PDB file of C-alpha atoms and ligand atoms in Angstrom:
ATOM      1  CA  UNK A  14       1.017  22.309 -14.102  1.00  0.00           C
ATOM      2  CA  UNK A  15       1.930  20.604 -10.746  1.00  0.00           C
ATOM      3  CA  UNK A  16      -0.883  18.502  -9.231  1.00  0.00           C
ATOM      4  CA  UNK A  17      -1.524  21.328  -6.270  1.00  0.00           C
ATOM      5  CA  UNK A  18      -1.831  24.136  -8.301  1.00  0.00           C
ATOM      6  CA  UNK A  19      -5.337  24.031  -8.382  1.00  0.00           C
ATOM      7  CA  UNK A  20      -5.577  23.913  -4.277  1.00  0.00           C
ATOM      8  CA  UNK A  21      -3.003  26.403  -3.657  1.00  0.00           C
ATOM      9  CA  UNK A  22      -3.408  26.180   0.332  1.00  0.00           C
ATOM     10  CA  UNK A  23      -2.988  22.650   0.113  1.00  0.00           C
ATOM     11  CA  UNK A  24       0.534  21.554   1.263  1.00  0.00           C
ATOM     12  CA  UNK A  25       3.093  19.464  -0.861  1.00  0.00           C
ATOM     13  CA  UNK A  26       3.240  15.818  -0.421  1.00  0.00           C
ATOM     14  CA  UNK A  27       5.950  14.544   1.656  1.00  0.00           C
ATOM     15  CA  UNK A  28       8.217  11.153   1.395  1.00  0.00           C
ATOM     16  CA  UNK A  29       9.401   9.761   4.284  1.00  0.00           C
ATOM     17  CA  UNK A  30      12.081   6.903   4.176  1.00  0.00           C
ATOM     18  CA  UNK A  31      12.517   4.466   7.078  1.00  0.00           C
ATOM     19  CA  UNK A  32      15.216   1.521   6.840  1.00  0.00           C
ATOM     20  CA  UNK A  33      13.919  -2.276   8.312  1.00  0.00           C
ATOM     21  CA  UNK A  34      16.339  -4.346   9.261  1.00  0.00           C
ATOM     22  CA  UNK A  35      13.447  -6.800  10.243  1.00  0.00           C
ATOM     23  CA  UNK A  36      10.528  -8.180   9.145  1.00  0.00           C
ATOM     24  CA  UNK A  37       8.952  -6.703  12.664  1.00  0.00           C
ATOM     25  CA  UNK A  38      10.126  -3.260  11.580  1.00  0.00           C
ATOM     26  CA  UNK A  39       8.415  -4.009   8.663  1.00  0.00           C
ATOM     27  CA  UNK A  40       4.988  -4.664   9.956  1.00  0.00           C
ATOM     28  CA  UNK A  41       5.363  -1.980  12.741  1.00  0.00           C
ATOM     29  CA  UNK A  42       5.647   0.584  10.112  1.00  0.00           C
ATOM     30  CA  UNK A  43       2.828  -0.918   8.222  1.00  0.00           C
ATOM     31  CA  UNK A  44       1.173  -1.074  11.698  1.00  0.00           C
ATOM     32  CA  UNK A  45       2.095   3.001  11.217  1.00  0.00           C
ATOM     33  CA  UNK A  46       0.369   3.566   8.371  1.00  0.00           C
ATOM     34  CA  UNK A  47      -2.737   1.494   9.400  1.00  0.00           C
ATOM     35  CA  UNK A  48      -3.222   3.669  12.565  1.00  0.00           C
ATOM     36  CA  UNK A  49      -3.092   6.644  10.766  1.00  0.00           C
ATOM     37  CA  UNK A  50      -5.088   5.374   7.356  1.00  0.00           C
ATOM     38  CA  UNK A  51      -7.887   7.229   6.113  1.00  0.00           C
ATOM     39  CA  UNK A  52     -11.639   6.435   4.597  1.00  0.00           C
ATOM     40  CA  UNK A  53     -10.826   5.942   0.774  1.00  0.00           C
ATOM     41  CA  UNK A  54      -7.141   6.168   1.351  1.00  0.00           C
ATOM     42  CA  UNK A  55      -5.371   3.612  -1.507  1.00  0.00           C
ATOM     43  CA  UNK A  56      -1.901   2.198  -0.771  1.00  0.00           C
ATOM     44  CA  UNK A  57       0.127   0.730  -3.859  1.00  0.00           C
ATOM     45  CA  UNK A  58       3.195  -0.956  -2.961  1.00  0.00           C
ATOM     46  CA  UNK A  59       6.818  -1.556  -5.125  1.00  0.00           C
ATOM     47  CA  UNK A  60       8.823  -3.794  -4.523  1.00  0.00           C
ATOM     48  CA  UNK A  61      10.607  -7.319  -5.945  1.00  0.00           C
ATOM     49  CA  UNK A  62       9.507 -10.862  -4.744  1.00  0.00           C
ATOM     50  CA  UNK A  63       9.829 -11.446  -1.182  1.00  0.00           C
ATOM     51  CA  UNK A  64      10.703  -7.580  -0.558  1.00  0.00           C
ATOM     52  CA  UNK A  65       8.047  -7.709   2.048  1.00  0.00           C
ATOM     53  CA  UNK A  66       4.788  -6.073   0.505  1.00  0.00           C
ATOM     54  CA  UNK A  67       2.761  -8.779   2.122  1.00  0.00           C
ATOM     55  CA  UNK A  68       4.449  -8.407   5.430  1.00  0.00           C
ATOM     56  CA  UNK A  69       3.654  -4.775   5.688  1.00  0.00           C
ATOM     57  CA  UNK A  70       0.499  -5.693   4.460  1.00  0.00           C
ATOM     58  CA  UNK A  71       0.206  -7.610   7.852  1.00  0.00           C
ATOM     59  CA  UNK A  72       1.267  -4.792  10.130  1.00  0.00           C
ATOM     60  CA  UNK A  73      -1.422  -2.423   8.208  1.00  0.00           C
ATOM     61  CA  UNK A  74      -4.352  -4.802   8.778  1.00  0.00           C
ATOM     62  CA  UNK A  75      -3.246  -4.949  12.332  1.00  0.00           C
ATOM     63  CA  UNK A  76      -3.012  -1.010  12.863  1.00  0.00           C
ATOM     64  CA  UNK A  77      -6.324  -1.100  11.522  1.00  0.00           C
ATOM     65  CA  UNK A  78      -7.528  -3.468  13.998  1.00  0.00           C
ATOM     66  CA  UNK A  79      -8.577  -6.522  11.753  1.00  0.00           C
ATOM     67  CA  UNK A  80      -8.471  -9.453  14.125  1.00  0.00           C
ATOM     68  CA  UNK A  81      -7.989 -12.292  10.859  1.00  0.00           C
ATOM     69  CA  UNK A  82      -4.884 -13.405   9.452  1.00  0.00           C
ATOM     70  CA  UNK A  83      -3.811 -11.819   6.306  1.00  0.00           C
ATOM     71  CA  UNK A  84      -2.954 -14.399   3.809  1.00  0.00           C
ATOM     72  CA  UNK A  85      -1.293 -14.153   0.451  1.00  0.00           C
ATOM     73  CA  UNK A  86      -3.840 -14.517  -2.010  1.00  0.00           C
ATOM     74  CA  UNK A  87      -3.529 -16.987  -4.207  1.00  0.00           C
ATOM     75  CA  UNK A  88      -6.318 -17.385  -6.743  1.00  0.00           C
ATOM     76  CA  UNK A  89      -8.236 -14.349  -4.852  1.00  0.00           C
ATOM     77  CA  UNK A  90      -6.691 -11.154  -6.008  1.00  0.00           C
ATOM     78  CA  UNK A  91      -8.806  -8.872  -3.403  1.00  0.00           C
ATOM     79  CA  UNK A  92      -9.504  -9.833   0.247  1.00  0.00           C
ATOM     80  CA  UNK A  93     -11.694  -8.148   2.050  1.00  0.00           C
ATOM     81  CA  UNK A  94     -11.122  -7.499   5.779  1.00  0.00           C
ATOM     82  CA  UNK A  95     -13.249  -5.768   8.629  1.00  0.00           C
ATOM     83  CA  UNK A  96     -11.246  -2.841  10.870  1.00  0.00           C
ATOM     84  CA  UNK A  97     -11.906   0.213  12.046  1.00  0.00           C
ATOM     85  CA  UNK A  98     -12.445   0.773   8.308  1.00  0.00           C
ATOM     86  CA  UNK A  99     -12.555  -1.331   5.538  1.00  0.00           C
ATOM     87  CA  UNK A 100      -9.297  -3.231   4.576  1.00  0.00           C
ATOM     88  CA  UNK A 101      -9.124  -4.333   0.542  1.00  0.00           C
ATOM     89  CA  UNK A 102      -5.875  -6.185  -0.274  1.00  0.00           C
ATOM     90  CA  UNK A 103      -5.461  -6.174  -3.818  1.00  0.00           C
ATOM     91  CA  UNK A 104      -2.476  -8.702  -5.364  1.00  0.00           C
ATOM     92  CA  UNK A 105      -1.317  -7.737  -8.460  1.00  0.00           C
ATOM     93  CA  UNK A 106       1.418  -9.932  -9.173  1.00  0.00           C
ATOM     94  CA  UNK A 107      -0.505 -12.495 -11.383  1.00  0.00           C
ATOM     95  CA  UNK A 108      -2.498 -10.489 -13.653  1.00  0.00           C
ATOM     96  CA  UNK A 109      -0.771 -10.056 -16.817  1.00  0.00           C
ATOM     97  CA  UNK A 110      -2.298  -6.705 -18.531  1.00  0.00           C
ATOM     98  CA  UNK A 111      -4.194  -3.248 -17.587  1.00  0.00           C
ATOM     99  CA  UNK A 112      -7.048  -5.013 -19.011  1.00  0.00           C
ATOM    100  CA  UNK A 113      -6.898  -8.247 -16.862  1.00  0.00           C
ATOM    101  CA  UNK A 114      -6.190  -5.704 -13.741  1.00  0.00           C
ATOM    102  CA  UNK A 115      -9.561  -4.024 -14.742  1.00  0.00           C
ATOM    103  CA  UNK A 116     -11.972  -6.709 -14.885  1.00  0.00           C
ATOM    104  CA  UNK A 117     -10.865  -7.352 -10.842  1.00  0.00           C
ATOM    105  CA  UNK A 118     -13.331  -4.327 -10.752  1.00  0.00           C
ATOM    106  CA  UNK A 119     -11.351  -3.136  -8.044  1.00  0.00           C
ATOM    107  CA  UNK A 120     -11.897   0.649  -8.899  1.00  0.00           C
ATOM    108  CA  UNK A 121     -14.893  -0.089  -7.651  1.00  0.00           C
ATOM    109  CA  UNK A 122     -13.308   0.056  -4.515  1.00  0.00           C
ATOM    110  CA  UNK A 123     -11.266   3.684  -4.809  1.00  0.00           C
ATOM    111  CA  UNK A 124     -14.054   5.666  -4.490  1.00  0.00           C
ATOM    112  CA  UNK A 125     -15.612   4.325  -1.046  1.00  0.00           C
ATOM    113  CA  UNK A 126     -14.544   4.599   2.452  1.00  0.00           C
ATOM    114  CA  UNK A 127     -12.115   1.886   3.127  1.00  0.00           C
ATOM    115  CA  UNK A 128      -8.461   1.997   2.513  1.00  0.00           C
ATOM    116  CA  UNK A 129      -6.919  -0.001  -0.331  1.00  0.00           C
ATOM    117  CA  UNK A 130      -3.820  -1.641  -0.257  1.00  0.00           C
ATOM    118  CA  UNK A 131      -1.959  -3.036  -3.963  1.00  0.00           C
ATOM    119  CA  UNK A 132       0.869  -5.615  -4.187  1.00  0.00           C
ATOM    120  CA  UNK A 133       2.608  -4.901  -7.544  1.00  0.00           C
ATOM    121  CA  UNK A 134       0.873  -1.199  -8.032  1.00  0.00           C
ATOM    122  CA  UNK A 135       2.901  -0.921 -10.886  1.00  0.00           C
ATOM    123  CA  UNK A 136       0.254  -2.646 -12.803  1.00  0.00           C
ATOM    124  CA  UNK A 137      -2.385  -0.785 -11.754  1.00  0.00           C
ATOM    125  CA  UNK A 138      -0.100   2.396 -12.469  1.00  0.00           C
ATOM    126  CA  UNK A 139      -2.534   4.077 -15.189  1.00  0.00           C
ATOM    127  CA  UNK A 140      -5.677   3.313 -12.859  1.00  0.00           C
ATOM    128  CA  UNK A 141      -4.251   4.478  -9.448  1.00  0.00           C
ATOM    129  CA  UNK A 142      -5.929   8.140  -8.598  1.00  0.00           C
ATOM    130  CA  UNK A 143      -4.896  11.056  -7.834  1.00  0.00           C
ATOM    131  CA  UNK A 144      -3.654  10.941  -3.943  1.00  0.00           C
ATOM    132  CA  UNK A 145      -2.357   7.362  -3.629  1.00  0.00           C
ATOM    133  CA  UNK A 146       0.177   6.625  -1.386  1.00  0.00           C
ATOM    134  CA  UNK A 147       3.370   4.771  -2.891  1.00  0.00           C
ATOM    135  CA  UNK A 148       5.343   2.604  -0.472  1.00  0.00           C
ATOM    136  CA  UNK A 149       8.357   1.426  -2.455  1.00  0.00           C
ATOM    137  CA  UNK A 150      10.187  -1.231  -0.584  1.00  0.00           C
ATOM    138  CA  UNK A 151      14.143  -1.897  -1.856  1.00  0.00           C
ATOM    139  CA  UNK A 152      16.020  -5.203  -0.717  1.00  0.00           C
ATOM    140  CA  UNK A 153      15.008  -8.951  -0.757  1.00  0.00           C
ATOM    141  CA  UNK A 154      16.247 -11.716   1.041  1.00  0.00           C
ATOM    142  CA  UNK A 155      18.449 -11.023   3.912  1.00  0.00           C
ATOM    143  CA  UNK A 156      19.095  -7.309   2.955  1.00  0.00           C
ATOM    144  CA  UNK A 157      17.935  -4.570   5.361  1.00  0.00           C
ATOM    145  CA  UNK A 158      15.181  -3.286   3.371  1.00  0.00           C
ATOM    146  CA  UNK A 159      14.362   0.630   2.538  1.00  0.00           C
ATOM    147  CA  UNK A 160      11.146   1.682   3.018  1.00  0.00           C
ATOM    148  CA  UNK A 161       9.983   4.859   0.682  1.00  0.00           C
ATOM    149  CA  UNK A 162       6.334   5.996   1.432  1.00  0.00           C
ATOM    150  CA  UNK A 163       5.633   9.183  -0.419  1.00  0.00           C
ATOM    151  CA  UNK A 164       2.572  11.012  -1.227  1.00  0.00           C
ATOM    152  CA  UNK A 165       1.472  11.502   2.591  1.00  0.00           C
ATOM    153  CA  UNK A 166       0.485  15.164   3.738  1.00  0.00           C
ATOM    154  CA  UNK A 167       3.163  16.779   5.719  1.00  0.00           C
ATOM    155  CA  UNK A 168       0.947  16.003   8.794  1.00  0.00           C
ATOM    156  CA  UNK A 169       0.831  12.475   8.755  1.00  0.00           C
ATOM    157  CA  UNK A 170       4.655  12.229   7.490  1.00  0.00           C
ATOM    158  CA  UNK A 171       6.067  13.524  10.397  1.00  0.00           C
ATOM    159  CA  UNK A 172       3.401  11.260  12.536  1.00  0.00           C
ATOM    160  CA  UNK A 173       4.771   8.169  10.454  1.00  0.00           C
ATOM    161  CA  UNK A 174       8.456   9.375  10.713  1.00  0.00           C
TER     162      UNK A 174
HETATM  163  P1  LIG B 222       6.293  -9.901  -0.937  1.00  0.00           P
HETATM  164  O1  LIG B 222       4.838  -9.824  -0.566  1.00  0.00           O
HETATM  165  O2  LIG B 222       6.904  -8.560  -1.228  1.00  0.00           O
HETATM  166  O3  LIG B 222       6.557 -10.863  -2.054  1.00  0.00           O
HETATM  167  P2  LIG B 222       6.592 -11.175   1.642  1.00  0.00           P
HETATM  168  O4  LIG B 222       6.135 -10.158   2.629  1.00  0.00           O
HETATM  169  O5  LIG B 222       5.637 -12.270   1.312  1.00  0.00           O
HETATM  170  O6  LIG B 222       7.117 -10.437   0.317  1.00  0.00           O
HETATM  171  O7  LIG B 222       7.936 -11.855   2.147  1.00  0.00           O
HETATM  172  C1  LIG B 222       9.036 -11.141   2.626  1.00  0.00           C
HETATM  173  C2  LIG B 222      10.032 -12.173   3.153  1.00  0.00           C
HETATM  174  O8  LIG B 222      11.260 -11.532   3.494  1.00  0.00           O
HETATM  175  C3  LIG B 222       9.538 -12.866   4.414  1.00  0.00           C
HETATM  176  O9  LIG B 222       9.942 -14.220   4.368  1.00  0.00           O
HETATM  177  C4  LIG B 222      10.250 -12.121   5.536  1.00  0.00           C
HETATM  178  O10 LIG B 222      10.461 -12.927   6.668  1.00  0.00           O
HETATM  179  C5  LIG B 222      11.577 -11.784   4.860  1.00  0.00           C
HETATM  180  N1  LIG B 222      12.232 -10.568   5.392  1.00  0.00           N
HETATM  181  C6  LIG B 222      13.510 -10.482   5.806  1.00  0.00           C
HETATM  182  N2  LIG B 222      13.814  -9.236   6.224  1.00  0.00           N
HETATM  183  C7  LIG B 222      12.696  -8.495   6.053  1.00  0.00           C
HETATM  184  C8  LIG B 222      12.391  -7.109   6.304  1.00  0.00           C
HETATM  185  N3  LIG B 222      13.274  -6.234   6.788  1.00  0.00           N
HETATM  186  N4  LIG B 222      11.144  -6.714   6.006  1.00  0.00           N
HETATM  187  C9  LIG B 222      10.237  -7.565   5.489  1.00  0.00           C
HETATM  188  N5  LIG B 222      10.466  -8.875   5.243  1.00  0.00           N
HETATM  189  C10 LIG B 222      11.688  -9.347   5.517  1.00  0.00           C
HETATM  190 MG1  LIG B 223       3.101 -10.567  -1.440  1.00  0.00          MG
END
């Protein structure tokens, strides 16, 4: 049964694919999708080392107006950060099981009214909910990159195209 079939007024989700040629292109989408995030909205990003998860990570903290640097988190997986609403930044990439990625406790997080942002969401695949957004980024290095958001409502793809 597809996912809308009990909300049968509710649109289908739409992806929306923008090319970066730049790591500013990069943040200014993510600088997109922060303007036009949501209380409780969660964000889980794909991509390789040095695709740029963190970078758009940077432009969606700053289109949610957090004033503070986003760093890379190092030993802390989840970063809190005051915006217009609540900014969690959740990095993924060393936890090494579901089980590891569940004692973060950040599903504690899904269900209030910030917006939660995952670096490596492919670990946190089975524990994502219903509704997350997937930005898939393709390219590393000096590639342009490909930037894949689906899951958005038709409304808000066409504001982030
Ligand atoms: P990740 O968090 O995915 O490991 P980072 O955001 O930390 O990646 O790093 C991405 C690196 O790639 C940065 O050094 C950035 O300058 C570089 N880069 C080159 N082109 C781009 C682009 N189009 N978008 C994002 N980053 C880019
Ligand atoms: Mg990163």
């Amino acid at each position: 049964m597809p996912a809308d079939a009990r909300r049968p007024d509710a649109e289908a989700p739409a992806t929306v694919k923008l090319p970066s040629a730049s790591p500013d292109t990069t943040r200014e989408i993510g600088a997109r999708l922060g303007r036009l995030a949501q209380p409780g909205d969660v964000l889980a990003l794909y991509g390789d080392l040095g695709a740029g998860k963190t970078c758009l990570v940077q432009g969606l903290a700053a289109g949610l107006g957090v004033a503070e640097p986003i760093r890379s988190p190092t030993f802390i997986l989840i970063a809190e950060y005051a915006g217009r609403l609540p900014l969690y930044h959740v990095d993924l990439y060393r936890t090494e099981s579901l089980e590891e990625v569940r004692a973060l406790g950040f599903e504690d997080l899904l269900g209030g009214d910030g917006v939660t942002v995952i670096e490596w969401g492919d670990k946190a695949e089975a524990l994502l909910p219903i509704g997350s957004i997937r930005v898939r980024i393709d390219g590393v290095g000096d590639d342009p990159r490909e930037i894949r958001v689906e899951g958005l409502s038709p409304e808000r793809a066409r504001l982030l195209a």
